[in-house]
C-alpha positions as MATLAB code, in Angstrom:
seq = 'QVQLVESGGGLVQAGGNLKLSCTASGSIVGPGTMGWYRQAPGKQREPVALILGGGGTNYRDSVKGRFTISRDNAKNTMYLQMNSLKPEDTAVYYCNMYITTMGGRNYYWGQGIQVTVSS';
ca = [
      -6.603  -18.518   -5.838;
      -5.567  -14.652   -4.037;
      -6.560  -11.506   -5.834;
      -5.728   -7.790   -4.017;
      -7.551   -4.853   -5.548;
      -7.035   -1.062   -4.392;
      -9.159    1.457   -4.274;
      -8.957    5.201   -2.703;
      -6.643    7.008   -5.449;
      -7.682    9.992   -7.157;
      -6.557   13.279   -7.928;
      -6.092   16.149   -5.155;
      -4.610   19.248   -4.179;
      -1.537   19.692   -2.316;
      -1.965   19.482    0.994;
      -4.863   17.455    0.580;
      -5.667   14.016    2.240;
      -6.453   10.051    0.726;
      -7.049    7.157    2.005;
      -6.135    3.536   -0.044;
      -7.142    0.715    1.199;
      -6.115   -3.398    0.163;
      -8.468   -6.089    0.297;
      -7.258   -9.835    0.035;
      -9.884  -12.571   -1.519;
      -9.395  -15.910   -2.086;
      -8.680  -19.049    0.173;
      -6.711  -17.517    2.460;
      -5.613  -18.590    5.763;
      -3.602  -15.554    6.912;
      -2.225  -12.787    5.599;
       1.220  -11.865    7.092;
       3.706   -8.834    6.214;
       1.961   -5.862    4.326;
       3.176   -3.287    2.603;
       2.679   -0.536    0.053;
       5.162    0.124   -2.856;
       4.773    2.782   -5.682;
       6.213    4.000   -9.126;
       6.486    7.292  -10.651;
       7.101    7.936  -14.095;
      10.607    7.175  -15.072;
      11.173    6.164  -11.635;
      12.242    2.441   -9.918;
       9.149    1.341   -7.653;
       9.853    1.753   -4.386;
       8.530    0.635   -0.813;
       6.668    3.181    1.016;
       4.689    1.346    3.997;
       5.410   -1.635    5.573;
       3.690   -3.397    8.519;
       4.099   -6.639    9.598;
       2.162   -9.672   10.921;
       2.944   -8.167   14.817;
       1.833   -4.526   14.002;
       5.543   -3.371   13.832;
       5.516   -0.426   10.859;
       8.039    1.386    8.854;
       7.533    3.708    6.530;
      10.466    5.779    4.501;
      12.162    9.161    5.383;
      10.026   10.739    2.813;
       6.495    9.786    4.301;
       7.354    9.996    7.765;
       4.955   11.993    9.994;
       2.511   11.872    6.587;
       1.414    8.717    5.905;
       0.304    6.068    8.720;
      -0.123    2.208    7.473;
      -2.644   -0.081    9.286;
      -4.385   -3.311    8.772;
      -7.432   -5.489    9.542;
      -6.733   -9.138    9.506;
     -10.216   -9.576    9.821;
     -11.403   -8.066    7.000;
      -7.766   -8.521    4.864;
      -7.570   -5.213    4.157;
      -4.671   -2.938    4.576;
      -5.231    0.559    4.711;
      -2.639    3.607    4.079;
      -4.147    7.272    5.004;
      -2.069    9.588    2.995;
      -2.202   13.588    4.825;
      -0.455   16.889    3.748;
       0.264   15.239   -0.152;
       2.659   16.980   -2.044;
       3.567   16.336   -5.654;
       6.071   14.341   -5.210;
       3.754   11.839   -4.254;
       2.260   11.437   -7.844;
       2.509    7.885   -8.802;
       1.085    4.250   -8.937;
       0.723    2.744   -5.852;
       0.514   -0.975   -5.396;
      -0.183   -2.937   -2.586;
       2.122   -5.981   -1.364;
       1.141   -8.853    0.884;
       2.614  -12.098    2.122;
      -0.323  -14.886    2.314;
      -0.527  -17.938    3.847;
      -2.837  -20.377    1.707;
      -3.291  -24.286    1.213;
      -0.915  -24.024   -1.047;
       1.924  -22.423    1.009;
       2.964  -18.818    1.238;
       3.581  -16.352   -1.400;
       3.817  -12.645   -2.263;
       0.608  -11.002   -4.090;
       0.622   -7.578   -5.593;
      -2.052   -5.523   -6.788;
      -3.185   -4.187   -9.664;
      -1.894   -0.534   -8.838;
      -3.909    2.636   -8.133;
      -3.111    6.246   -9.628;
      -2.452    9.378   -7.230;
      -1.806   12.458   -8.175;
      -0.875   15.635   -6.343;
      -1.366   19.046   -8.425;
       0.002   21.893   -7.270;
];
């Protein structure tokens, strides 16, 4: 059993900063690739940033230079530092982790956390 819990969202003014956290709990052997996704009202869920097990990262073009993804494997935790936020960043943000347990490997999702950026 694996559970992912996100925190750090909220309401900020344009140009402000937020840091999201996602912590996995359960009988975890080890984490693999992790990522943050977001979904705005009326739009499809889209990847925001990915971080590989080896530390390599990928960002969608609209957040490059503003967002930074990181991970702490010892804590089974992933972070997303979001700077210079824009109203178009408003969405529900979901964390996703590829996790190995004694039962095998699978992708797990957090419950989602609201980020609202006002102008």
